[in-house]
JSON list of C-alpha atoms and ligand atoms in Angstrom, two decimals:
[
{"chain": "A", "resi": 193, "resn": "UNK", "atom": "CA", "xyz": [-150.50, 94.92, 186.17]},
{"chain": "A", "resi": 194, "resn": "UNK", "atom": "CA", "xyz": [-147.39, 93.67, 186.85]},
{"chain": "A", "resi": 195, "resn": "UNK", "atom": "CA", "xyz": [-145.63, 93.79, 184.01]},
{"chain": "A", "resi": 196, "resn": "UNK", "atom": "CA", "xyz": [-144.43, 90.71, 181.98]},
{"chain": "A", "resi": 197, "resn": "UNK", "atom": "CA", "xyz": [-142.93, 90.00, 179.22]},
{"chain": "A", "resi": 198, "resn": "UNK", "atom": "CA", "xyz": [-141.95, 86.70, 177.17]},
{"chain": "A", "resi": 199, "resn": "UNK", "atom": "CA", "xyz": [-138.36, 85.85, 175.42]},
{"chain": "A", "resi": 200, "resn": "UNK", "atom": "CA", "xyz": [-138.37, 84.80, 172.19]},
{"chain": "A", "resi": 201, "resn": "UNK", "atom": "CA", "xyz": [-135.56, 84.18, 170.07]},
{"chain": "A", "resi": 202, "resn": "UNK", "atom": "CA", "xyz": [-135.05, 83.72, 165.79]},
{"chain": "A", "resi": 203, "resn": "UNK", "atom": "CA", "xyz": [-133.33, 80.11, 166.92]},
{"chain": "A", "resi": 204, "resn": "UNK", "atom": "CA", "xyz": [-132.00, 78.06, 169.46]},
{"chain": "A", "resi": 205, "resn": "UNK", "atom": "CA", "xyz": [-129.03, 78.92, 171.45]},
{"chain": "A", "resi": 206, "resn": "UNK", "atom": "CA", "xyz": [-128.83, 82.25, 170.45]},
{"chain": "A", "resi": 207, "resn": "UNK", "atom": "CA", "xyz": [-128.27, 83.98, 174.35]},
{"chain": "A", "resi": 208, "resn": "UNK", "atom": "CA", "xyz": [-132.04, 84.05, 174.79]},
{"chain": "A", "resi": 209, "resn": "UNK", "atom": "CA", "xyz": [-131.91, 82.99, 178.56]},
{"chain": "A", "resi": 210, "resn": "UNK", "atom": "CA", "xyz": [-128.68, 84.70, 179.51]},
{"chain": "A", "resi": 211, "resn": "UNK", "atom": "CA", "xyz": [-130.29, 88.06, 178.42]},
{"chain": "A", "resi": 212, "resn": "UNK", "atom": "CA", "xyz": [-133.22, 86.56, 179.82]},
{"chain": "A", "resi": 213, "resn": "UNK", "atom": "CA", "xyz": [-131.27, 86.50, 183.47]},
{"chain": "A", "resi": 214, "resn": "UNK", "atom": "CA", "xyz": [-130.01, 90.00, 182.54]},
{"chain": "A", "resi": 215, "resn": "UNK", "atom": "CA", "xyz": [-133.47, 91.11, 181.99]},
{"chain": "A", "resi": 216, "resn": "UNK", "atom": "CA", "xyz": [-135.25, 89.42, 185.49]},
{"chain": "A", "resi": 217, "resn": "UNK", "atom": "CA", "xyz": [-132.07, 91.75, 187.39]},
{"chain": "A", "resi": 218, "resn": "UNK", "atom": "CA", "xyz": [-132.67, 95.10, 185.16]},
{"chain": "A", "resi": 219, "resn": "UNK", "atom": "CA", "xyz": [-136.38, 94.24, 186.09]},
{"chain": "A", "resi": 220, "resn": "UNK", "atom": "CA", "xyz": [-135.94, 92.80, 189.67]},
{"chain": "A", "resi": 221, "resn": "UNK", "atom": "CA", "xyz": [-138.43, 89.73, 188.10]},
{"chain": "A", "resi": 222, "resn": "UNK", "atom": "CA", "xyz": [-139.40, 86.58, 189.01]},
{"chain": "A", "resi": 223, "resn": "UNK", "atom": "CA", "xyz": [-138.34, 84.01, 185.59]},
{"chain": "A", "resi": 224, "resn": "UNK", "atom": "CA", "xyz": [-140.70, 81.37, 184.54]},
{"chain": "A", "resi": 225, "resn": "UNK", "atom": "CA", "xyz": [-139.11, 78.49, 181.85]},
{"chain": "A", "resi": 226, "resn": "UNK", "atom": "CA", "xyz": [-142.91, 76.38, 180.88]},
{"chain": "A", "resi": 227, "resn": "UNK", "atom": "CA", "xyz": [-140.74, 73.93, 179.10]},
{"chain": "A", "resi": 228, "resn": "UNK", "atom": "CA", "xyz": [-137.78, 72.83, 179.84]},
{"chain": "A", "resi": 229, "resn": "UNK", "atom": "CA", "xyz": [-136.65, 69.61, 176.59]},
{"chain": "A", "resi": 230, "resn": "UNK", "atom": "CA", "xyz": [-134.10, 68.89, 178.10]},
{"chain": "A", "resi": 231, "resn": "UNK", "atom": "CA", "xyz": [-132.86, 67.62, 181.90]},
{"chain": "A", "resi": 232, "resn": "UNK", "atom": "CA", "xyz": [-129.29, 65.96, 181.03]},
{"chain": "A", "resi": 233, "resn": "UNK", "atom": "CA", "xyz": [-127.13, 68.68, 181.22]},
{"chain": "A", "resi": 234, "resn": "UNK", "atom": "CA", "xyz": [-127.91, 72.50, 183.22]},
{"chain": "A", "resi": 235, "resn": "UNK", "atom": "CA", "xyz": [-131.73, 73.17, 182.78]},
{"chain": "A", "resi": 236, "resn": "UNK", "atom": "CA", "xyz": [-132.27, 76.92, 181.36]},
{"chain": "A", "resi": 237, "resn": "UNK", "atom": "CA", "xyz": [-133.94, 77.91, 185.18]},
{"chain": "A", "resi": 238, "resn": "UNK", "atom": "CA", "xyz": [-130.79, 76.36, 186.89]},
{"chain": "A", "resi": 239, "resn": "UNK", "atom": "CA", "xyz": [-128.51, 78.78, 183.99]},
{"chain": "A", "resi": 240, "resn": "UNK", "atom": "CA", "xyz": [-130.73, 82.38, 184.82]},
{"chain": "A", "resi": 241, "resn": "UNK", "atom": "CA", "xyz": [-130.69, 80.78, 188.33]},
{"chain": "A", "resi": 242, "resn": "UNK", "atom": "CA", "xyz": [-127.19, 81.34, 188.98]},
{"chain": "A", "resi": 243, "resn": "UNK", "atom": "CA", "xyz": [-125.51, 83.69, 186.65]},
{"chain": "A", "resi": 244, "resn": "UNK", "atom": "CA", "xyz": [-129.23, 86.49, 187.52]},
{"chain": "A", "resi": 245, "resn": "UNK", "atom": "CA", "xyz": [-127.90, 85.29, 191.17]},
{"chain": "A", "resi": 246, "resn": "UNK", "atom": "CA", "xyz": [-131.53, 84.41, 192.36]},
{"chain": "A", "resi": 247, "resn": "UNK", "atom": "CA", "xyz": [-133.02, 83.44, 195.23]},
{"chain": "A", "resi": 248, "resn": "UNK", "atom": "CA", "xyz": [-135.22, 80.49, 194.69]},
{"chain": "A", "resi": 249, "resn": "UNK", "atom": "CA", "xyz": [-139.17, 82.00, 195.42]},
{"chain": "A", "resi": 250, "resn": "UNK", "atom": "CA", "xyz": [-137.84, 83.73, 192.05]},
{"chain": "A", "resi": 251, "resn": "UNK", "atom": "CA", "xyz": [-137.68, 80.70, 189.67]},
{"chain": "A", "resi": 252, "resn": "UNK", "atom": "CA", "xyz": [-141.14, 79.44, 189.21]},
{"chain": "A", "resi": 253, "resn": "UNK", "atom": "CA", "xyz": [-141.17, 75.77, 188.18]},
{"chain": "A", "resi": 254, "resn": "UNK", "atom": "CA", "xyz": [-141.66, 74.41, 184.62]},
{"chain": "A", "resi": 255, "resn": "UNK", "atom": "CA", "xyz": [-144.88, 74.04, 183.48]},
{"chain": "A", "resi": 256, "resn": "UNK", "atom": "CA", "xyz": [-143.44, 70.94, 182.14]},
{"chain": "A", "resi": 257, "resn": "UNK", "atom": "CA", "xyz": [-139.78, 69.31, 182.30]},
{"chain": "A", "resi": 258, "resn": "UNK", "atom": "CA", "xyz": [-139.23, 67.06, 179.57]},
{"chain": "A", "resi": 259, "resn": "UNK", "atom": "CA", "xyz": [-136.05, 64.22, 179.41]},
{"chain": "A", "resi": 260, "resn": "UNK", "atom": "CA", "xyz": [-134.46, 64.97, 175.68]},
{"chain": "A", "resi": 261, "resn": "UNK", "atom": "CA", "xyz": [-133.30, 67.51, 174.48]},
{"chain": "A", "resi": 262, "resn": "UNK", "atom": "CA", "xyz": [-135.54, 68.44, 171.48]},
{"chain": "A", "resi": 263, "resn": "UNK", "atom": "CA", "xyz": [-138.47, 70.05, 169.82]},
{"chain": "A", "resi": 264, "resn": "UNK", "atom": "CA", "xyz": [-141.11, 70.06, 173.58]},
{"chain": "A", "resi": 265, "resn": "UNK", "atom": "CA", "xyz": [-143.89, 68.61, 170.93]},
{"chain": "A", "resi": 266, "resn": "UNK", "atom": "CA", "xyz": [-141.18, 65.11, 170.07]},
{"chain": "A", "resi": 267, "resn": "UNK", "atom": "CA", "xyz": [-139.27, 65.43, 173.46]},
{"chain": "A", "resi": 268, "resn": "UNK", "atom": "CA", "xyz": [-143.05, 65.50, 175.44]},
{"chain": "A", "resi": 269, "resn": "UNK", "atom": "CA", "xyz": [-144.02, 62.20, 172.45]},
{"chain": "A", "resi": 270, "resn": "UNK", "atom": "CA", "xyz": [-140.30, 60.21, 174.36]},
{"chain": "A", "resi": 271, "resn": "UNK", "atom": "CA", "xyz": [-142.14, 61.13, 177.55]},
{"chain": "A", "resi": 272, "resn": "UNK", "atom": "CA", "xyz": [-145.60, 59.51, 176.79]},
{"chain": "A", "resi": 273, "resn": "UNK", "atom": "CA", "xyz": [-146.76, 63.02, 177.65]},
{"chain": "A", "resi": 274, "resn": "UNK", "atom": "CA", "xyz": [-148.71, 65.52, 175.28]},
{"chain": "A", "resi": 275, "resn": "UNK", "atom": "CA", "xyz": [-148.30, 69.24, 176.44]},
{"chain": "A", "resi": 276, "resn": "UNK", "atom": "CA", "xyz": [-152.11, 70.56, 176.55]},
{"chain": "A", "resi": 277, "resn": "UNK", "atom": "CA", "xyz": [-150.94, 74.49, 175.24]},
{"chain": "A", "resi": 278, "resn": "UNK", "atom": "CA", "xyz": [-154.51, 76.17, 176.61]},
{"chain": "A", "resi": 279, "resn": "UNK", "atom": "CA", "xyz": [-153.53, 74.77, 180.21]},
{"chain": "A", "resi": 280, "resn": "UNK", "atom": "CA", "xyz": [-150.76, 76.71, 179.85]},
{"chain": "A", "resi": 281, "resn": "UNK", "atom": "CA", "xyz": [-151.19, 80.32, 181.29]},
{"chain": "A", "resi": 282, "resn": "UNK", "atom": "CA", "xyz": [-149.25, 83.21, 181.82]},
{"chain": "A", "resi": 283, "resn": "UNK", "atom": "CA", "xyz": [-148.84, 82.61, 185.86]},
{"chain": "A", "resi": 284, "resn": "UNK", "atom": "CA", "xyz": [-149.70, 85.80, 188.35]},
{"chain": "A", "resi": 285, "resn": "UNK", "atom": "CA", "xyz": [-147.09, 87.91, 190.03]},
{"chain": "A", "resi": 286, "resn": "UNK", "atom": "CA", "xyz": [-146.55, 90.15, 192.11]},
{"chain": "A", "resi": 287, "resn": "UNK", "atom": "CA", "xyz": [-143.21, 91.33, 190.36]},
{"chain": "A", "resi": 288, "resn": "UNK", "atom": "CA", "xyz": [-142.34, 91.59, 186.52]},
{"chain": "A", "resi": 289, "resn": "UNK", "atom": "CA", "xyz": [-142.51, 87.84, 185.33]},
{"chain": "A", "resi": 290, "resn": "UNK", "atom": "CA", "xyz": [-140.12, 86.88, 182.54]},
{"chain": "A", "resi": 291, "resn": "UNK", "atom": "CA", "xyz": [-140.91, 84.14, 180.37]},
{"chain": "A", "resi": 292, "resn": "UNK", "atom": "CA", "xyz": [-138.54, 81.63, 178.09]},
{"chain": "A", "resi": 293, "resn": "UNK", "atom": "CA", "xyz": [-139.77, 80.37, 174.98]},
{"chain": "A", "resi": 294, "resn": "UNK", "atom": "CA", "xyz": [-138.21, 77.10, 173.58]},
{"chain": "A", "resi": 295, "resn": "UNK", "atom": "CA", "xyz": [-135.84, 77.77, 170.87]},
{"chain": "A", "resi": 296, "resn": "UNK", "atom": "CA", "xyz": [-137.42, 79.91, 168.07]},
{"chain": "A", "resi": 297, "resn": "UNK", "atom": "CA", "xyz": [-141.43, 81.16, 167.29]},
{"chain": "A", "resi": 298, "resn": "UNK", "atom": "CA", "xyz": [-142.13, 78.19, 164.96]},
{"chain": "A", "resi": 299, "resn": "UNK", "atom": "CA", "xyz": [-141.36, 75.03, 167.27]},
{"chain": "A", "resi": 300, "resn": "UNK", "atom": "CA", "xyz": [-144.47, 72.51, 167.94]},
{"chain": "A", "resi": 301, "resn": "UNK", "atom": "CA", "xyz": [-145.10, 72.48, 171.69]},
{"chain": "A", "resi": 302, "resn": "UNK", "atom": "CA", "xyz": [-148.15, 69.95, 170.09]},
{"chain": "A", "resi": 303, "resn": "UNK", "atom": "CA", "xyz": [-149.06, 68.63, 166.86]},
{"chain": "A", "resi": 304, "resn": "UNK", "atom": "CA", "xyz": [-151.40, 70.82, 166.37]},
{"chain": "A", "resi": 305, "resn": "UNK", "atom": "CA", "xyz": [-150.24, 74.42, 168.39]},
{"chain": "A", "resi": 306, "resn": "UNK", "atom": "CA", "xyz": [-146.75, 76.05, 167.74]},
{"chain": "A", "resi": 307, "resn": "UNK", "atom": "CA", "xyz": [-145.49, 78.51, 170.24]},
{"chain": "A", "resi": 308, "resn": "UNK", "atom": "CA", "xyz": [-145.90, 81.48, 167.84]},
{"chain": "A", "resi": 309, "resn": "UNK", "atom": "CA", "xyz": [-149.49, 80.62, 168.63]},
{"chain": "A", "resi": 310, "resn": "UNK", "atom": "CA", "xyz": [-149.26, 80.34, 172.06]},
{"chain": "A", "resi": 311, "resn": "UNK", "atom": "CA", "xyz": [-147.18, 83.84, 172.42]},
{"chain": "A", "resi": 312, "resn": "UNK", "atom": "CA", "xyz": [-150.33, 86.02, 170.35]},
{"chain": "A", "resi": 313, "resn": "UNK", "atom": "CA", "xyz": [-152.55, 83.25, 173.28]},
{"chain": "A", "resi": 314, "resn": "UNK", "atom": "CA", "xyz": [-151.37, 85.08, 175.69]},
{"chain": "A", "resi": 315, "resn": "UNK", "atom": "CA", "xyz": [-150.64, 88.47, 174.40]},
{"chain": "A", "resi": 316, "resn": "UNK", "atom": "CA", "xyz": [-147.91, 89.45, 176.35]},
{"chain": "A", "resi": 317, "resn": "UNK", "atom": "CA", "xyz": [-144.84, 92.20, 175.23]},
{"chain": "A", "resi": 318, "resn": "UNK", "atom": "CA", "xyz": [-142.41, 89.90, 173.21]},
{"chain": "A", "resi": 319, "resn": "UNK", "atom": "CA", "xyz": [-138.78, 90.31, 172.94]},
{"chain": "A", "resi": 320, "resn": "UNK", "atom": "CA", "xyz": [-137.64, 88.69, 170.03]},
{"chain": "A", "resi": 321, "resn": "UNK", "atom": "CA", "xyz": [-133.84, 88.33, 170.66]},
{"chain": "A", "resi": 322, "resn": "UNK", "atom": "CA", "xyz": [-130.87, 87.51, 167.22]},
{"chain": "A", "resi": 323, "resn": "UNK", "atom": "CA", "xyz": [-127.53, 87.21, 166.66]},
{"chain": "A", "resi": 324, "resn": "UNK", "atom": "CA", "xyz": [-125.69, 89.62, 165.59]},
{"chain": "A", "resi": 325, "resn": "UNK", "atom": "CA", "xyz": [-123.45, 87.21, 162.88]},
{"chain": "A", "resi": 326, "resn": "UNK", "atom": "CA", "xyz": [-124.08, 86.25, 159.06]},
{"chain": "A", "resi": 327, "resn": "UNK", "atom": "CA", "xyz": [-127.66, 85.46, 158.67]},
{"chain": "A", "resi": 328, "resn": "UNK", "atom": "CA", "xyz": [-129.41, 87.10, 160.85]},
{"chain": "A", "resi": 329, "resn": "UNK", "atom": "CA", "xyz": [-131.51, 89.15, 159.09]},
{"chain": "A", "resi": 330, "resn": "UNK", "atom": "CA", "xyz": [-132.74, 87.12, 156.93]},
{"chain": "A", "resi": 331, "resn": "UNK", "atom": "CA", "xyz": [-133.46, 85.23, 160.24]},
{"chain": "A", "resi": 332, "resn": "UNK", "atom": "CA", "xyz": [-135.48, 87.88, 162.16]},
{"chain": "A", "resi": 333, "resn": "UNK", "atom": "CA", "xyz": [-137.41, 89.69, 159.19]},
{"chain": "A", "resi": 334, "resn": "UNK", "atom": "CA", "xyz": [-138.87, 86.40, 158.84]},
{"chain": "A", "resi": 335, "resn": "UNK", "atom": "CA", "xyz": [-139.91, 85.92, 162.68]},
{"chain": "A", "resi": 336, "resn": "UNK", "atom": "CA", "xyz": [-141.23, 89.81, 162.67]},
{"chain": "A", "resi": 337, "resn": "UNK", "atom": "CA", "xyz": [-143.44, 88.52, 160.25]},
{"chain": "A", "resi": 338, "resn": "UNK", "atom": "CA", "xyz": [-144.52, 85.33, 161.40]},
{"chain": "A", "resi": 339, "resn": "UNK", "atom": "CA", "xyz": [-145.41, 87.59, 165.13]},
{"chain": "A", "resi": 340, "resn": "UNK", "atom": "CA", "xyz": [-147.00, 90.30, 163.05]},
{"chain": "A", "resi": 341, "resn": "UNK", "atom": "CA", "xyz": [-149.14, 87.98, 161.39]},
{"chain": "A", "resi": 342, "resn": "UNK", "atom": "CA", "xyz": [-150.74, 86.34, 164.24]},
{"chain": "A", "resi": 343, "resn": "UNK", "atom": "CA", "xyz": [-150.93, 89.92, 165.46]},
{"chain": "A", "resi": 344, "resn": "UNK", "atom": "CA", "xyz": [-148.32, 89.04, 168.73]},
{"chain": "A", "resi": 345, "resn": "UNK", "atom": "CA", "xyz": [-147.58, 92.21, 170.36]},
{"chain": "A", "resi": 346, "resn": "UNK", "atom": "CA", "xyz": [-143.15, 92.83, 169.25]},
{"chain": "A", "resi": 347, "resn": "UNK", "atom": "CA", "xyz": [-141.62, 95.10, 172.02]},
{"chain": "A", "resi": 348, "resn": "UNK", "atom": "CA", "xyz": [-138.87, 95.75, 169.92]},
{"chain": "A", "resi": 349, "resn": "UNK", "atom": "CA", "xyz": [-135.67, 93.46, 169.22]},
{"chain": "A", "resi": 350, "resn": "UNK", "atom": "CA", "xyz": [-132.83, 92.63, 171.49]},
{"chain": "A", "resi": 351, "resn": "UNK", "atom": "CA", "xyz": [-129.63, 91.98, 170.10]},
{"chain": "A", "resi": 352, "resn": "UNK", "atom": "CA", "xyz": [-127.12, 89.21, 171.11]},
{"chain": "A", "resi": 353, "resn": "UNK", "atom": "CA", "xyz": [-123.57, 89.12, 170.01]},
{"chain": "A", "resi": 354, "resn": "UNK", "atom": "CA", "xyz": [-120.72, 92.14, 169.29]},
{"chain": "A", "resi": 355, "resn": "UNK", "atom": "CA", "xyz": [-122.18, 95.27, 167.16]},
{"chain": "A", "resi": 356, "resn": "UNK", "atom": "CA", "xyz": [-122.89, 94.64, 163.41]},
{"chain": "A", "resi": 357, "resn": "UNK", "atom": "CA", "xyz": [-123.79, 98.53, 162.86]},
{"chain": "A", "resi": 358, "resn": "UNK", "atom": "CA", "xyz": [-125.15, 97.57, 159.13]},
{"chain": "A", "resi": 359, "resn": "UNK", "atom": "CA", "xyz": [-127.20, 93.86, 160.16]},
{"chain": "A", "resi": 360, "resn": "UNK", "atom": "CA", "xyz": [-128.44, 95.66, 162.68]},
{"chain": "A", "resi": 361, "resn": "UNK", "atom": "CA", "xyz": [-129.67, 99.06, 161.16]},
{"chain": "A", "resi": 362, "resn": "UNK", "atom": "CA", "xyz": [-131.26, 97.50, 158.41]},
{"chain": "A", "resi": 363, "resn": "UNK", "atom": "CA", "xyz": [-133.23, 94.92, 160.64]},
{"chain": "A", "resi": 364, "resn": "UNK", "atom": "CA", "xyz": [-134.40, 97.96, 162.46]},
{"chain": "A", "resi": 365, "resn": "UNK", "atom": "CA", "xyz": [-135.70, 100.01, 159.57]},
{"chain": "A", "resi": 366, "resn": "UNK", "atom": "CA", "xyz": [-136.75, 97.04, 157.32]},
{"chain": "A", "resi": 367, "resn": "UNK", "atom": "CA", "xyz": [-138.18, 94.73, 160.19]},
{"chain": "A", "resi": 368, "resn": "UNK", "atom": "CA", "xyz": [-140.09, 98.72, 161.15]},
{"chain": "A", "resi": 369, "resn": "UNK", "atom": "CA", "xyz": [-139.01, 97.39, 164.68]},
{"chain": "A", "resi": 370, "resn": "UNK", "atom": "CA", "xyz": [-137.93, 99.38, 168.21]},
{"chain": "A", "resi": 371, "resn": "UNK", "atom": "CA", "xyz": [-134.96, 98.16, 168.94]},
{"chain": "A", "resi": 372, "resn": "UNK", "atom": "CA", "xyz": [-134.41, 97.85, 172.88]},
{"chain": "A", "resi": 373, "resn": "UNK", "atom": "CA", "xyz": [-130.46, 96.79, 173.02]},
{"chain": "A", "resi": 374, "resn": "UNK", "atom": "CA", "xyz": [-127.38, 94.40, 172.41]},
{"chain": "A", "resi": 375, "resn": "UNK", "atom": "CA", "xyz": [-125.73, 92.36, 174.75]},
{"chain": "A", "resi": 376, "resn": "UNK", "atom": "CA", "xyz": [-122.38, 92.41, 173.69]},
{"chain": "A", "resi": 377, "resn": "UNK", "atom": "CA", "xyz": [-120.66, 89.09, 173.67]},
{"chain": "A", "resi": 378, "resn": "UNK", "atom": "CA", "xyz": [-119.15, 88.67, 177.43]},
{"chain": "A", "resi": 379, "resn": "UNK", "atom": "CA", "xyz": [-116.56, 86.95, 178.49]},
{"chain": "A", "resi": 380, "resn": "UNK", "atom": "CA", "xyz": [-116.20, 85.86, 180.61]},
{"chain": "A", "resi": 381, "resn": "UNK", "atom": "CA", "xyz": [-120.14, 85.88, 181.38]},
{"chain": "A", "resi": 382, "resn": "UNK", "atom": "CA", "xyz": [-120.01, 86.09, 184.91]},
{"chain": "A", "resi": 383, "resn": "UNK", "atom": "CA", "xyz": [-123.16, 87.62, 187.09]},
{"chain": "A", "resi": 384, "resn": "UNK", "atom": "CA", "xyz": [-121.72, 90.88, 187.50]},
{"chain": "A", "resi": 385, "resn": "UNK", "atom": "CA", "xyz": [-120.76, 91.07, 183.97]},
{"chain": "A", "resi": 386, "resn": "UNK", "atom": "CA", "xyz": [-123.78, 90.10, 183.15]},
{"chain": "A", "resi": 387, "resn": "UNK", "atom": "CA", "xyz": [-126.06, 92.99, 185.42]},
{"chain": "A", "resi": 388, "resn": "UNK", "atom": "CA", "xyz": [-123.22, 95.86, 184.84]},
{"chain": "A", "resi": 389, "resn": "UNK", "atom": "CA", "xyz": [-123.83, 94.78, 180.54]},
{"chain": "A", "resi": 390, "resn": "UNK", "atom": "CA", "xyz": [-127.97, 95.00, 180.99]},
{"chain": "A", "resi": 391, "resn": "UNK", "atom": "CA", "xyz": [-127.59, 98.20, 183.15]},
{"chain": "A", "resi": 392, "resn": "UNK", "atom": "CA", "xyz": [-125.37, 100.02, 180.78]},
{"chain": "A", "resi": 393, "resn": "UNK", "atom": "CA", "xyz": [-127.52, 98.91, 177.10]},
{"chain": "A", "resi": 394, "resn": "UNK", "atom": "CA", "xyz": [-130.75, 98.60, 178.64]},
{"chain": "A", "resi": 395, "resn": "UNK", "atom": "CA", "xyz": [-133.55, 100.69, 180.03]},
{"chain": "A", "resi": 396, "resn": "UNK", "atom": "CA", "xyz": [-135.71, 98.99, 182.63]},
{"chain": "A", "resi": 397, "resn": "UNK", "atom": "CA", "xyz": [-139.33, 101.68, 182.00]},
{"chain": "A", "resi": 398, "resn": "UNK", "atom": "CA", "xyz": [-138.38, 99.63, 177.83]},
{"chain": "A", "resi": 399, "resn": "UNK", "atom": "CA", "xyz": [-139.77, 96.52, 179.34]},
{"chain": "A", "resi": 400, "resn": "UNK", "atom": "CA", "xyz": [-142.61, 97.87, 181.82]},
{"chain": "A", "resi": 401, "resn": "UNK", "atom": "CA", "xyz": [-144.41, 100.32, 179.96]},
{"chain": "A", "resi": 402, "resn": "UNK", "atom": "CA", "xyz": [-145.85, 97.52, 177.57]},
{"chain": "A", "resi": 403, "resn": "UNK", "atom": "CA", "xyz": [-146.33, 96.83, 174.34]},
{"chain": "A", "resi": 404, "resn": "UNK", "atom": "CA", "xyz": [-146.38, 100.60, 171.72]},
{"chain": "B", "resi": 687, "resn": "ADP", "atom": "N1", "xyz": [-123.50, 87.78, 175.83]},
{"chain": "B", "resi": 687, "resn": "ADP", "atom": "C1", "xyz": [-123.03, 86.37, 176.32]},
{"chain": "B", "resi": 687, "resn": "ADP", "atom": "N2", "xyz": [-121.80, 86.44, 176.47]},
{"chain": "B", "resi": 687, "resn": "ADP", "atom": "C2", "xyz": [-121.20, 85.11, 176.31]},
{"chain": "B", "resi": 687, "resn": "ADP", "atom": "N3", "xyz": [-121.83, 84.32, 176.19]},
{"chain": "B", "resi": 687, "resn": "ADP", "atom": "C3", "xyz": [-123.19, 83.79, 176.49]},
{"chain": "B", "resi": 687, "resn": "ADP", "atom": "C4", "xyz": [-123.77, 85.10, 175.37]},
{"chain": "B", "resi": 687, "resn": "ADP", "atom": "N4", "xyz": [-125.29, 85.00, 175.53]},
{"chain": "B", "resi": 687, "resn": "ADP", "atom": "C5", "xyz": [-125.19, 83.58, 175.65]},
{"chain": "B", "resi": 687, "resn": "ADP", "atom": "N5", "xyz": [-124.27, 83.53, 175.67]},
{"chain": "B", "resi": 687, "resn": "ADP", "atom": "C6", "xyz": [-123.67, 81.44, 175.77]},
{"chain": "B", "resi": 687, "resn": "ADP", "atom": "O1", "xyz": [-124.34, 81.04, 174.59]},
{"chain": "B", "resi": 687, "resn": "ADP", "atom": "C7", "xyz": [-125.02, 80.48, 174.57]},
{"chain": "B", "resi": 687, "resn": "ADP", "atom": "C8", "xyz": [-126.10, 79.70, 174.72]},
{"chain": "B", "resi": 687, "resn": "ADP", "atom": "O2", "xyz": [-126.68, 80.89, 175.50]},
{"chain": "B", "resi": 687, "resn": "ADP", "atom": "P1", "xyz": [-127.92, 80.60, 175.56]},
{"chain": "B", "resi": 687, "resn": "ADP", "atom": "O3", "xyz": [-128.70, 81.74, 176.21]},
{"chain": "B", "resi": 687, "resn": "ADP", "atom": "O4", "xyz": [-128.34, 78.80, 176.79]},
{"chain": "B", "resi": 687, "resn": "ADP", "atom": "O5", "xyz": [-128.94, 80.05, 174.78]},
{"chain": "B", "resi": 687, "resn": "ADP", "atom": "P2", "xyz": [-130.99, 80.42, 174.11]},
{"chain": "B", "resi": 687, "resn": "ADP", "atom": "O6", "xyz": [-131.24, 80.02, 175.54]},
{"chain": "B", "resi": 687, "resn": "ADP", "atom": "O7", "xyz": [-131.25, 80.97, 173.11]},
{"chain": "B", "resi": 687, "resn": "ADP", "atom": "O8", "xyz": [-131.20, 78.34, 173.86]},
{"chain": "B", "resi": 687, "resn": "ADP", "atom": "C9", "xyz": [-124.57, 79.31, 176.13]},
{"chain": "B", "resi": 687, "resn": "ADP", "atom": "O9", "xyz": [-123.30, 78.67, 176.63]},
{"chain": "B", "resi": 687, "resn": "ADP", "atom": "C10", "xyz": [-124.06, 80.95, 177.14]},
{"chain": "B", "resi": 687, "resn": "ADP", "atom": "O10", "xyz": [-123.18, 80.71, 178.10]},
{"chain": "B", "resi": 688, "resn": "MG", "atom": "MG1", "xyz": [-132.58, 79.03, 176.55]}
]
């Protein structure tokens, strides 16, 4: 079966889309953002398309495009719709699929369902992105606990940012979690720099083998 990888994170604005773009390049895959909340600025699909240099056929259309940059449950309400989470299923693809959630794990998709519950139903290997900044141990260990409690297959943690050696070690040890790699802060952030950094710091085989 073609690999499907879910990319989640400890928070919004931590670099999930940038990592997902790099991962899509690394795997020669297809990117999918099921729920896009916020259409005023560049959407995640647009950012990833540019950063991964993807042709249109390697970016699936969003299932939901909501106007306001808010939690999906609220953005949907303001648009006068409700997201049917049961209908949100992983598409069948011929290339590896990289799926990006919204915000963190406990983000409501509607008033009854959290994103982490959707990830649990999907059962696909899920990568947890974490910043390398003060506060990340707490956010990352809490996120790991929430995933394990719901039996979301946790493939491993990806760090984003400059090295913070003790923090990374502490998360790996105390979270009993595999570290898949660290994507450094890139300046300038270009498709070329991202492709190079992803190839230097991550191994495609770690993502294609499924959850341990
Ligand atoms: N590795 C990186 N190097 C440089 N800038 C980054 C990196 N990762 C993220 N950023 C920047 O941080 C901001 C948030 O990143 P983004 O991937 O959109 O976060 P998320 O998807 O978690 O909301 C963006 O402006 C993005 O360009
Ligand atoms: Mg994003």
